[in-house]
mmCIF file of C-alpha atoms in Angstrom:
data_model
loop_
_atom_site.group_PDB
_atom_site.id
_atom_site.type_symbol
_atom_site.label_atom_id
_atom_site.label_comp_id
_atom_site.label_asym_id
_atom_site.label_seq_id
_atom_site.Cartn_x
_atom_site.Cartn_y
_atom_site.Cartn_z
ATOM 1 C CA MET A 335 0.000 0.000 0.000
ATOM 2 C CA ARG A 336 1.288 3.461 -0.952
ATOM 3 C CA THR A 337 -0.023 6.525 0.907
ATOM 4 C CA PHE A 338 0.584 10.177 -0.121
ATOM 5 C CA LEU A 339 0.214 12.846 2.553
ATOM 6 C CA THR A 340 0.876 16.549 2.401
ATOM 7 C CA VAL A 341 2.014 17.847 5.756
ATOM 8 C CA CYS A 342 2.638 21.301 7.036
ATOM 9 C CA ALA A 343 2.709 22.166 10.685
ATOM 10 C CA ASP A 344 3.358 20.931 14.260
ATOM 11 C CA PRO A 345 6.436 18.723 15.004
ATOM 12 C CA ARG A 346 5.168 17.992 18.524
ATOM 13 C CA ARG A 347 2.702 15.399 17.162
ATOM 14 C CA THR A 348 5.361 13.160 15.572
ATOM 15 C CA SER A 349 4.800 10.010 17.620
ATOM 16 C CA LEU A 350 1.022 10.050 17.176
ATOM 17 C CA GLY A 351 1.320 10.684 13.481
ATOM 18 C CA VAL A 352 3.752 7.856 12.907
ATOM 19 C CA ALA A 353 1.666 5.450 14.997
ATOM 20 C CA VAL A 354 -1.491 6.129 13.075
ATOM 21 C CA ILE A 355 0.183 5.765 9.704
ATOM 22 C CA LEU A 356 1.993 2.542 10.641
ATOM 23 C CA CYS A 357 -1.104 1.009 12.218
ATOM 24 C CA LEU A 358 -3.231 1.663 9.161
ATOM 25 C CA THR A 359 -0.516 0.302 6.921
ATOM 26 C CA ALA A 360 -0.140 -2.878 8.981
ATOM 27 C CA VAL A 361 -3.873 -3.552 9.010
ATOM 28 C CA GLY A 362 -4.087 -3.106 5.276
ATOM 29 C CA CYS A 363 -1.225 -5.511 4.698
ATOM 30 C CA GLN A 364 -2.698 -8.192 6.960
ATOM 31 C CA ARG A 365 -5.985 -8.106 5.122
ATOM 32 C CA THR A 366 -4.394 -8.455 1.728
ATOM 33 C CA SER A 367 -1.799 -11.087 2.481
ATOM 34 C CA GLY A 368 -1.778 -13.866 5.070
ATOM 35 C CA THR A 369 2.024 -14.214 4.910
ATOM 36 C CA ALA A 370 2.841 -10.589 5.573
ATOM 37 C CA SER A 371 3.964 -11.254 9.208
ATOM 38 C CA ALA A 372 6.206 -14.087 8.185
ATOM 39 C CA ALA A 373 7.945 -11.936 5.628
ATOM 40 C CA GLY A 374 8.849 -9.247 8.138
ATOM 41 C CA PRO A 375 7.524 -5.796 9.009
ATOM 42 C CA PRO A 376 5.871 -3.861 6.171
ATOM 43 C CA PRO A 377 7.788 -1.008 4.586
ATOM 44 C CA ALA A 378 7.191 2.519 5.804
ATOM 45 C CA PRO A 379 4.436 4.335 3.883
ATOM 46 C CA LEU A 380 5.492 6.836 1.253
ATOM 47 C CA VAL A 381 4.408 10.405 1.886
ATOM 48 C CA SER A 382 4.857 13.668 0.026
ATOM 49 C CA VAL A 383 6.126 16.691 1.923
ATOM 50 C CA VAL A 384 5.487 20.351 1.233
ATOM 51 C CA THR A 385 7.636 23.106 2.691
ATOM 52 C CA LEU A 386 5.498 26.032 3.779
ATOM 53 C CA LYS A 387 6.596 29.657 3.728
ATOM 54 C CA PRO A 388 4.654 32.740 4.810
ATOM 55 C CA GLU A 389 2.837 34.364 1.916
ATOM 56 C CA ASP A 390 0.543 37.305 1.255
ATOM 57 C CA VAL A 391 -2.853 35.961 0.260
ATOM 58 C CA ALA A 392 -5.988 37.607 -1.138
ATOM 59 C CA ILE A 393 -9.254 36.376 0.398
ATOM 60 C CA TYR A 394 -12.183 36.007 -2.014
ATOM 61 C CA SER A 395 -15.856 35.536 -1.299
ATOM 62 C CA GLU A 396 -18.377 34.028 -3.718
ATOM 63 C CA TYR A 397 -22.111 34.640 -3.884
ATOM 64 C CA THR A 398 -24.889 33.267 -6.030
ATOM 65 C CA ALA A 399 -26.101 35.960 -8.399
ATOM 66 C CA GLU A 400 -28.842 36.580 -10.954
ATOM 67 C CA THR A 401 -28.775 38.923 -13.928
ATOM 68 C CA TYR A 402 -31.699 41.222 -14.637
ATOM 69 C CA ALA A 403 -32.692 44.137 -16.852
ATOM 70 C CA ARG A 404 -33.106 47.144 -14.632
ATOM 71 C CA ASP A 405 -34.392 49.505 -17.326
ATOM 72 C CA MET A 406 -36.701 47.198 -19.261
ATOM 73 C CA VAL A 407 -39.232 49.177 -21.322
ATOM 74 C CA GLU A 408 -42.685 48.124 -22.448
ATOM 75 C CA VAL A 409 -43.487 49.361 -25.953
ATOM 76 C CA ARG A 410 -47.065 50.627 -26.113
ATOM 77 C CA GLY A 411 -49.259 52.411 -28.625
ATOM 78 C CA ARG A 412 -49.930 56.082 -27.927
ATOM 79 C CA VAL A 413 -52.765 56.314 -30.465
ATOM 80 C CA ASP A 414 -55.407 53.885 -31.644
ATOM 81 C CA GLY A 415 -55.028 52.140 -34.981
ATOM 82 C CA TYR A 416 -54.557 48.913 -36.884
ATOM 83 C CA ILE A 417 -51.019 47.603 -37.394
ATOM 84 C CA GLU A 418 -49.993 47.758 -41.057
ATOM 85 C CA GLN A 419 -46.331 46.714 -40.679
ATOM 86 C CA ARG A 420 -44.031 45.108 -38.134
ATOM 87 C CA LEU A 421 -40.441 46.007 -38.937
ATOM 88 C CA PHE A 422 -38.329 43.908 -36.544
ATOM 89 C CA GLN A 423 -37.406 40.305 -35.826
ATOM 90 C CA THR A 424 -38.064 38.800 -32.422
ATOM 91 C CA GLY A 425 -34.872 38.641 -30.358
ATOM 92 C CA ALA A 426 -33.039 41.192 -32.522
ATOM 93 C CA ASP A 427 -31.013 44.098 -31.195
ATOM 94 C CA VAL A 428 -32.686 47.428 -31.939
ATOM 95 C CA LYS A 429 -31.488 51.013 -31.677
ATOM 96 C CA ALA A 430 -33.298 53.902 -30.020
ATOM 97 C CA GLY A 431 -35.532 55.593 -32.591
ATOM 98 C CA GLN A 432 -35.736 52.553 -34.865
ATOM 99 C CA VAL A 433 -39.179 52.027 -36.430
ATOM 100 C CA LEU A 434 -40.923 48.978 -34.950
ATOM 101 C CA TYR A 435 -44.546 49.271 -36.134
ATOM 102 C CA THR A 436 -46.540 51.439 -38.505
ATOM 103 C CA LEU A 437 -50.262 51.963 -37.928
ATOM 104 C CA ASP A 438 -52.923 53.092 -40.395
ATOM 105 C CA ARG A 439 -51.963 56.765 -40.827
ATOM 106 C CA ARG A 440 -54.891 57.953 -42.955
ATOM 107 C CA PRO A 441 -57.187 59.152 -40.131
ATOM 108 C CA TYR A 442 -54.367 61.167 -38.618
ATOM 109 C CA GLN A 443 -53.319 62.606 -41.969
ATOM 110 C CA ALA A 444 -56.917 63.819 -42.422
ATOM 111 C CA ASP A 445 -56.838 65.422 -38.967
ATOM 112 C CA VAL A 446 -53.630 67.231 -39.894
ATOM 113 C CA ALA A 447 -55.139 68.522 -43.148
ATOM 114 C CA LYS A 448 -58.273 69.775 -41.357
ATOM 115 C CA ALA A 449 -56.227 71.517 -38.681
ATOM 116 C CA GLN A 450 -54.094 73.194 -41.337
ATOM 117 C CA GLY A 451 -57.229 74.476 -43.115
ATOM 118 C CA ASP A 452 -58.710 75.819 -39.887
ATOM 119 C CA LEU A 453 -55.447 77.555 -39.099
ATOM 120 C CA GLU A 454 -55.335 79.298 -42.476
ATOM 121 C CA GLN A 455 -58.943 80.459 -42.087
ATOM 122 C CA ASN A 456 -58.359 81.834 -38.616
ATOM 123 C CA GLN A 457 -55.168 83.537 -39.711
ATOM 124 C CA ALA A 458 -57.106 85.281 -42.490
ATOM 125 C CA SER A 459 -59.787 86.420 -40.041
ATOM 126 C CA HIS A 460 -57.123 87.711 -37.694
ATOM 127 C CA GLN A 461 -55.405 89.595 -40.461
ATOM 128 C CA PHE A 462 -58.737 91.166 -41.510
ATOM 129 C CA ALA A 463 -59.434 92.205 -37.941
ATOM 130 C CA GLN A 464 -56.003 93.793 -37.684
ATOM 131 C CA HIS A 465 -56.765 95.976 -40.690
ATOM 132 C CA GLN A 466 -59.676 97.507 -38.691
ATOM 133 C CA VAL A 467 -61.800 98.154 -41.811
ATOM 134 C CA ALA A 468 -65.042 98.721 -39.893
ATOM 135 C CA LEU A 469 -63.340 101.122 -37.489
ATOM 136 C CA LEU A 470 -61.845 103.113 -40.331
ATOM 137 C CA GLN A 471 -65.301 103.349 -41.960
ATOM 138 C CA ALA A 472 -66.831 104.539 -38.691
ATOM 139 C CA GLU A 473 -64.112 107.148 -38.253
ATOM 140 C CA ALA A 474 -64.712 108.360 -41.823
ATOM 141 C CA ASP A 475 -68.429 108.677 -41.142
ATOM 142 C CA LEU A 476 -67.622 110.674 -38.010
ATOM 143 C CA LYS A 477 -65.446 113.081 -39.954
ATOM 144 C CA GLN A 478 -68.210 113.549 -42.537
ATOM 145 C CA ALA A 479 -70.730 114.264 -39.770
ATOM 146 C CA GLU A 480 -68.357 116.764 -38.161
ATOM 147 C CA ALA A 481 -67.944 118.514 -41.517
ATOM 148 C CA ASN A 482 -71.716 118.734 -41.949
ATOM 149 C CA MET A 483 -72.072 120.126 -38.423
ATOM 150 C CA LEU A 484 -69.415 122.739 -39.136
ATOM 151 C CA LYS A 485 -71.271 123.867 -42.273
ATOM 152 C CA ALA A 486 -74.563 124.068 -40.368
ATOM 153 C CA LYS A 487 -72.910 126.191 -37.665
ATOM 154 C CA GLN A 488 -71.489 128.517 -40.288
ATOM 155 C CA ASP A 489 -74.970 128.912 -41.819
ATOM 156 C CA VAL A 490 -76.416 129.857 -38.433
ATOM 157 C CA ASP A 491 -73.606 132.311 -37.751
ATOM 158 C CA ARG A 492 -74.113 133.953 -41.143
ATOM 159 C CA LEU A 493 -77.945 134.248 -40.910
ATOM 160 C CA GLN A 494 -78.172 135.623 -37.376
ATOM 161 C CA PRO A 495 -76.864 139.169 -38.185
ATOM 162 C CA LEU A 496 -78.834 139.203 -41.397
ATOM 163 C CA VAL A 497 -82.072 138.399 -39.565
ATOM 164 C CA LYS A 498 -81.392 141.189 -37.071
ATOM 165 C CA GLU A 499 -81.063 143.633 -39.941
ATOM 166 C CA GLU A 500 -84.116 142.082 -41.564
ATOM 167 C CA ALA A 501 -81.956 141.194 -44.542
ATOM 168 C CA ALA A 502 -82.917 137.546 -44.260
ATOM 169 C CA ALA A 503 -86.041 135.678 -43.285
ATOM 170 C CA GLN A 504 -86.451 134.302 -39.774
ATOM 171 C CA GLN A 505 -87.538 131.007 -41.286
ATOM 172 C CA ASP A 506 -84.172 130.559 -42.932
ATOM 173 C CA LEU A 507 -82.432 131.053 -39.566
ATOM 174 C CA ASP A 508 -84.762 128.615 -37.870
ATOM 175 C CA ASN A 509 -84.048 126.021 -40.537
ATOM 176 C CA ALA A 510 -80.297 126.566 -40.176
ATOM 177 C CA ILE A 511 -80.500 126.202 -36.390
ATOM 178 C CA ALA A 512 -82.505 122.955 -36.754
ATOM 179 C CA ALA A 513 -79.969 121.638 -39.246
ATOM 180 C CA LEU A 514 -77.126 122.475 -36.817
ATOM 181 C CA GLN A 515 -78.825 120.634 -33.983
ATOM 182 C CA ALA A 516 -79.424 117.618 -36.219
ATOM 183 C CA ASN A 517 -75.776 117.564 -37.268
ATOM 184 C CA GLU A 518 -74.601 117.862 -33.666
ATOM 185 C CA ALA A 519 -76.731 114.833 -32.756
ATOM 186 C CA ASN A 520 -75.353 112.978 -35.761
ATOM 187 C CA VAL A 521 -71.764 113.763 -34.700
ATOM 188 C CA ASN A 522 -72.427 112.465 -31.195
ATOM 189 C CA SER A 523 -73.945 109.316 -32.673
ATOM 190 C CA ARG A 524 -70.949 108.833 -34.950
ATOM 191 C CA LYS A 525 -68.541 109.290 -32.019
ATOM 192 C CA ALA A 526 -70.360 106.589 -30.047
ATOM 193 C CA ASN A 527 -70.278 104.360 -33.115
ATOM 194 C CA VAL A 528 -66.524 104.887 -33.509
ATOM 195 C CA GLU A 529 -65.916 103.988 -29.869
ATOM 196 C CA GLN A 530 -68.082 100.923 -30.207
ATOM 197 C CA MET A 531 -66.294 99.855 -33.377
ATOM 198 C CA ARG A 532 -62.942 100.416 -31.701
ATOM 199 C CA LEU A 533 -63.895 98.081 -28.839
ATOM 200 C CA SER A 534 -65.458 95.571 -31.218
ATOM 201 C CA THR A 535 -62.413 95.584 -33.465
ATOM 202 C CA GLN A 536 -60.059 95.022 -30.520
ATOM 203 C CA ALA A 537 -62.241 92.173 -29.303
ATOM 204 C CA GLN A 538 -62.233 90.701 -32.792
ATOM 205 C CA ILE A 539 -58.464 90.955 -32.977
ATOM 206 C CA ASP A 540 -58.087 89.236 -29.598
ATOM 207 C CA THR A 541 -60.627 86.554 -30.538
ATOM 208 C CA THR A 542 -59.063 85.748 -33.874
ATOM 209 C CA SER A 543 -55.613 85.739 -32.275
ATOM 210 C CA ALA A 544 -56.833 83.192 -29.718
ATOM 211 C CA GLN A 545 -58.408 81.143 -32.499
ATOM 212 C CA VAL A 546 -55.111 81.142 -34.370
ATOM 213 C CA ASP A 547 -53.278 79.926 -31.244
ATOM 214 C CA SER A 548 -55.943 77.272 -30.640
ATOM 215 C CA THR A 549 -55.788 75.927 -34.181
ATOM 216 C CA LYS A 550 -51.981 75.917 -34.015
ATOM 217 C CA ALA A 551 -52.254 73.713 -30.917
ATOM 218 C CA GLN A 552 -54.787 71.479 -32.691
ATOM 219 C CA LEU A 553 -52.452 71.195 -35.666
ATOM 220 C CA ALA A 554 -49.528 70.327 -33.373
ATOM 221 C CA ALA A 555 -51.641 67.637 -31.641
ATOM 222 C CA ALA A 556 -52.737 66.221 -35.004
ATOM 223 C CA GLN A 557 -49.147 66.150 -36.250
ATOM 224 C CA LEU A 558 -48.062 64.485 -33.006
ATOM 225 C CA ASN A 559 -50.752 61.815 -33.356
ATOM 226 C CA LEU A 560 -49.624 61.269 -36.944
ATOM 227 C CA GLU A 561 -46.085 60.831 -35.659
ATOM 228 C CA TYR A 562 -47.296 58.416 -32.965
ATOM 229 C CA ALA A 563 -48.825 56.261 -35.697
ATOM 230 C CA THR A 564 -45.218 55.243 -36.406
ATOM 231 C CA ILE A 565 -44.075 53.401 -33.262
ATOM 232 C CA ARG A 566 -40.337 53.623 -32.606
ATOM 233 C CA ALA A 567 -37.994 51.988 -30.103
ATOM 234 C CA PRO A 568 -37.665 54.251 -27.030
ATOM 235 C CA ILE A 569 -34.293 52.734 -26.030
ATOM 236 C CA SER A 570 -31.596 50.497 -27.472
ATOM 237 C CA GLY A 571 -31.598 46.843 -26.473
ATOM 238 C CA ARG A 572 -32.893 43.386 -27.366
ATOM 239 C CA ILE A 573 -36.537 43.240 -28.355
ATOM 240 C CA GLY A 574 -38.975 40.479 -27.431
ATOM 241 C CA ASP A 575 -41.849 38.881 -29.272
ATOM 242 C CA SER A 576 -44.718 40.942 -30.657
ATOM 243 C CA LEU A 577 -47.898 40.372 -28.649
ATOM 244 C CA ILE A 578 -50.118 41.960 -31.336
ATOM 245 C CA GLN A 579 -49.615 40.894 -34.931
ATOM 246 C CA VAL A 580 -50.085 42.737 -38.235
ATOM 247 C CA GLY A 581 -53.753 43.623 -38.668
ATOM 248 C CA GLY A 582 -54.397 43.734 -34.942
ATOM 249 C CA LEU A 583 -55.891 46.760 -33.231
ATOM 250 C CA VAL A 584 -53.623 48.878 -31.037
ATOM 251 C CA THR A 585 -55.273 50.986 -28.336
ATOM 252 C CA LYS A 586 -53.545 53.514 -26.145
ATOM 253 C CA THR A 587 -55.490 52.286 -23.086
ATOM 254 C CA SER A 588 -54.612 48.613 -23.536
ATOM 255 C CA ALA A 589 -53.172 46.851 -20.482
ATOM 256 C CA MET A 590 -51.034 44.622 -22.719
ATOM 257 C CA PRO A 591 -47.883 46.104 -24.290
ATOM 258 C CA LEU A 592 -46.938 45.518 -27.907
ATOM 259 C CA THR A 593 -43.531 44.116 -26.949
ATOM 260 C CA THR A 594 -40.648 44.734 -24.535
ATOM 261 C CA ILE A 595 -37.070 45.928 -24.926
ATOM 262 C CA VAL A 596 -34.315 45.098 -22.454
ATOM 263 C CA PRO A 597 -30.975 46.938 -22.477
ATOM 264 C CA LEU A 598 -28.079 44.469 -22.346
ATOM 265 C CA ASP A 599 -25.015 46.685 -22.090
ATOM 266 C CA PRO A 600 -24.346 47.033 -19.269
ATOM 267 C CA ILE A 601 -26.110 44.042 -17.745
ATOM 268 C CA TRP A 602 -27.305 44.384 -14.160
ATOM 269 C CA LEU A 603 -26.729 41.704 -11.558
ATOM 270 C CA ARG A 604 -28.093 41.200 -8.040
ATOM 271 C CA PHE A 605 -26.795 39.021 -5.233
ATOM 272 C CA LYS A 606 -27.331 38.803 -1.507
ATOM 273 C CA VAL A 607 -24.961 38.826 1.449
ATOM 274 C CA SER A 608 -25.832 37.738 4.930
ATOM 275 C CA GLU A 609 -26.554 40.232 7.638
ATOM 276 C CA SER A 610 -23.363 39.276 9.470
ATOM 277 C CA GLU A 611 -21.293 39.809 6.325
ATOM 278 C CA TYR A 612 -22.897 43.182 5.811
ATOM 279 C CA LEU A 613 -22.171 44.187 9.401
ATOM 280 C CA GLY A 614 -18.608 42.967 8.955
ATOM 281 C CA MET A 615 -18.215 45.165 5.916
ATOM 282 C CA GLN A 616 -19.572 48.119 7.850
ATOM 283 C CA LYS A 617 -17.101 47.544 10.666
ATOM 284 C CA SER A 618 -14.210 46.997 8.310
ATOM 285 C CA ALA A 619 -11.897 49.953 7.918
ATOM 286 C CA ASN A 620 -11.519 49.252 4.227
ATOM 287 C CA GLU A 621 -15.230 49.001 3.394
ATOM 288 C CA ALA A 622 -14.941 51.701 0.718
ATOM 289 C CA ARG A 623 -12.017 49.901 -0.901
ATOM 290 C CA VAL A 624 -13.921 46.612 -0.882
ATOM 291 C CA LEU A 625 -16.919 48.127 -2.647
ATOM 292 C CA GLN A 626 -14.690 49.831 -5.205
ATOM 293 C CA ARG A 627 -12.871 46.657 -6.205
ATOM 294 C CA PRO A 628 -13.788 44.944 -9.477
ATOM 295 C CA ILE A 629 -16.085 41.939 -9.344
ATOM 296 C CA GLU A 630 -15.606 38.701 -11.268
ATOM 297 C CA LEU A 631 -18.608 36.903 -12.759
ATOM 298 C CA VAL A 632 -18.529 33.122 -13.125
ATOM 299 C CA LEU A 633 -21.260 31.877 -15.459
ATOM 300 C CA ALA A 634 -23.310 28.709 -15.107
ATOM 301 C CA ASP A 635 -20.962 26.706 -17.345
ATOM 302 C CA GLY A 636 -17.954 27.653 -15.224
ATOM 303 C CA SER A 637 -16.566 30.189 -17.690
ATOM 304 C CA VAL A 638 -15.519 33.612 -16.442
ATOM 305 C CA HIS A 639 -17.021 36.717 -17.981
ATOM 306 C CA PRO A 640 -14.117 38.617 -19.574
ATOM 307 C CA TYR A 641 -15.217 42.025 -18.321
ATOM 308 C CA PRO A 642 -15.042 42.878 -14.593
ATOM 309 C CA GLY A 643 -18.027 44.495 -12.934
ATOM 310 C CA HIS A 644 -18.464 47.099 -10.214
ATOM 311 C CA PHE A 645 -20.842 47.760 -7.354
ATOM 312 C CA GLN A 646 -23.597 50.276 -8.016
ATOM 313 C CA ASN A 647 -25.851 50.304 -4.968
ATOM 314 C CA THR A 648 -27.622 48.293 -2.280
ATOM 315 C CA VAL A 649 -31.299 48.082 -1.412
ATOM 316 C CA ASN A 650 -32.505 50.027 1.604
ATOM 317 C CA GLN A 651 -33.394 47.193 3.965
ATOM 318 C CA VAL A 652 -32.448 43.691 5.072
ATOM 319 C CA ASP A 653 -34.903 40.971 4.106
ATOM 320 C CA PRO A 654 -36.356 39.835 7.471
ATOM 321 C CA LYS A 655 -37.279 36.414 6.054
ATOM 322 C CA THR A 656 -33.770 35.490 4.926
ATOM 323 C CA GLY A 657 -31.609 37.893 6.912
ATOM 324 C CA THR A 658 -29.833 38.997 3.746
ATOM 325 C CA LEU A 659 -29.161 42.307 2.006
ATOM 326 C CA GLU A 660 -29.319 42.662 -1.763
ATOM 327 C CA LEU A 661 -26.350 44.238 -3.549
ATOM 328 C CA GLN A 662 -26.471 45.355 -7.180
ATOM 329 C CA ALA A 663 -23.665 45.597 -9.710
ATOM 330 C CA THR A 664 -23.175 46.155 -13.430
ATOM 331 C CA PHE A 665 -20.996 44.327 -15.945
ATOM 332 C CA PRO A 666 -20.059 45.477 -19.448
ATOM 333 C CA ASN A 667 -21.767 43.227 -21.980
ATOM 334 C CA PRO A 668 -20.730 44.477 -25.452
ATOM 335 C CA GLN A 669 -21.382 41.116 -27.140
ATOM 336 C CA HIS A 670 -24.869 40.903 -25.563
ATOM 337 C CA ASN A 671 -24.159 37.278 -24.698
ATOM 338 C CA ILE A 672 -25.483 37.587 -21.131
ATOM 339 C CA LEU A 673 -29.256 37.846 -20.876
ATOM 340 C CA PRO A 674 -31.543 38.811 -17.981
ATOM 341 C CA GLY A 675 -32.546 35.884 -15.776
ATOM 342 C CA GLN A 676 -29.245 33.977 -15.961
ATOM 343 C CA PHE A 677 -27.630 32.610 -12.806
ATOM 344 C CA GLY A 678 -23.975 32.590 -11.894
ATOM 345 C CA ARG A 679 -21.556 33.398 -9.114
ATOM 346 C CA VAL A 680 -19.800 36.635 -8.288
ATOM 347 C CA ARG A 681 -16.318 36.476 -6.851
ATOM 348 C CA LEU A 682 -15.143 39.433 -4.806
ATOM 349 C CA LYS A 683 -11.835 40.139 -3.150
ATOM 350 C CA THR A 684 -12.818 40.987 0.409
ATOM 351 C CA ASN A 685 -9.509 41.011 2.302
ATOM 352 C CA ASP A 686 -5.711 40.706 2.127
ATOM 353 C CA ARG A 687 -3.897 38.438 4.608
ATOM 354 C CA LYS A 688 -0.207 39.055 5.238
ATOM 355 C CA GLY A 689 2.324 36.369 6.125
ATOM 356 C CA VAL A 690 0.012 33.342 6.241
ATOM 357 C CA LEU A 691 0.770 29.645 5.611
ATOM 358 C CA LEU A 692 -1.140 27.946 2.797
ATOM 359 C CA VAL A 693 -1.875 24.272 3.506
ATOM 360 C CA PRO A 694 -3.031 22.037 0.612
ATOM 361 C CA GLN A 695 -6.593 20.801 1.027
ATOM 362 C CA ARG A 696 -5.483 17.138 0.765
ATOM 363 C CA ALA A 697 -3.239 17.527 3.821
ATOM 364 C CA LEU A 698 -6.085 18.460 6.152
ATOM 365 C CA LEU A 699 -7.469 15.801 8.475
ATOM 366 C CA ASP A 700 -11.035 16.457 9.602
ATOM 367 C CA LEU A 701 -12.251 14.581 12.680
ATOM 368 C CA GLN A 702 -15.578 15.584 14.211
ATOM 369 C CA GLY A 703 -15.178 19.170 13.066
ATOM 370 C CA SER A 704 -11.579 19.426 14.251
ATOM 371 C CA GLN A 705 -8.981 19.925 11.530
ATOM 372 C CA SER A 706 -5.337 18.986 11.890
ATOM 373 C CA VAL A 707 -2.237 18.290 9.797
ATOM 374 C CA TYR A 708 0.929 16.206 10.213
ATOM 375 C CA ALA A 709 4.267 17.985 10.417
ATOM 376 C CA VAL A 710 7.770 16.669 9.718
ATOM 377 C CA ASP A 711 10.576 17.556 12.135
ATOM 378 C CA SER A 712 14.279 18.060 11.446
ATOM 379 C CA SER A 713 14.856 14.282 11.822
ATOM 380 C CA ASN A 714 12.466 13.626 8.986
ATOM 381 C CA LYS A 715 9.941 12.127 11.370
ATOM 382 C CA VAL A 716 6.181 12.775 11.317
#
């Protein structure tokens, strides 16, 4: 029987170590050969020896992790209409602004045309009101009435001395005075009409101006609805399956989205640490350095993601059911080969140990939870 043992520590246990090895060797030999005692004592077991030296060692921790899409977007219709075209393949990568669907645009094109016509009509009315044609006519009538009143006053002024000298008839003066009074009343009426037309014209200008603004807003809304009839990707990412096919009706109040888009670069990842580990990180003097260190992602097939990740944030409370805290990190994913929902392991360097001895795993003896190793002294004894 040949036994290989890697040893590394305490020379004070030499007699016990040798006894155990020799006893096991002797028992094995007796069971395999009935003539072993007659042939003499069995040979000493062969062991391998490792010389240990203090080293500086990095301590890593591993946690089960899951990828997810933090900024997933549901693509929805913003106007009602029937789908005429679907311009993407399920599972393809799309760019922000890329056309995904086109709806029936004819109703919205008609709305745009109507709004444009209404705007032109209201602009014409506003322009007419600004010219103040009715006010100018009223002012002209007022000037004519004032001229007539002036002539009537001149007739009265001319006849009064003539009547006193009996060079003109009293009837002519009376007629001139009546004409003057009539013209004065006409002037007052024309002044009131001018003021009324001035107020009416200003109101018309304000009204037509408001109508122009209103129809401009209606035109903008119609143009926006026409634009919404072409549905574009709001973000870049990988697009899912279409839940409504060509010919289906899209409604802006539908609870079901048309499709979804998930951004893949960077990819988000979440994992949980225990409450004790979190408290240990808080107490650690180098907590900031730990959280700033790059993170390694080991995928489900054992391969290592070539791009290191970094911490982004933690959630705001410990899960009382599991006693764990969720941490979140991002990893560059330029090839888009990592998808949301995948599982893996994150490996994080959490500490540096100075001057420690590294013992091979095979050299450890585990007995009822107590671990020990065999050591070789200067006499080459275990």
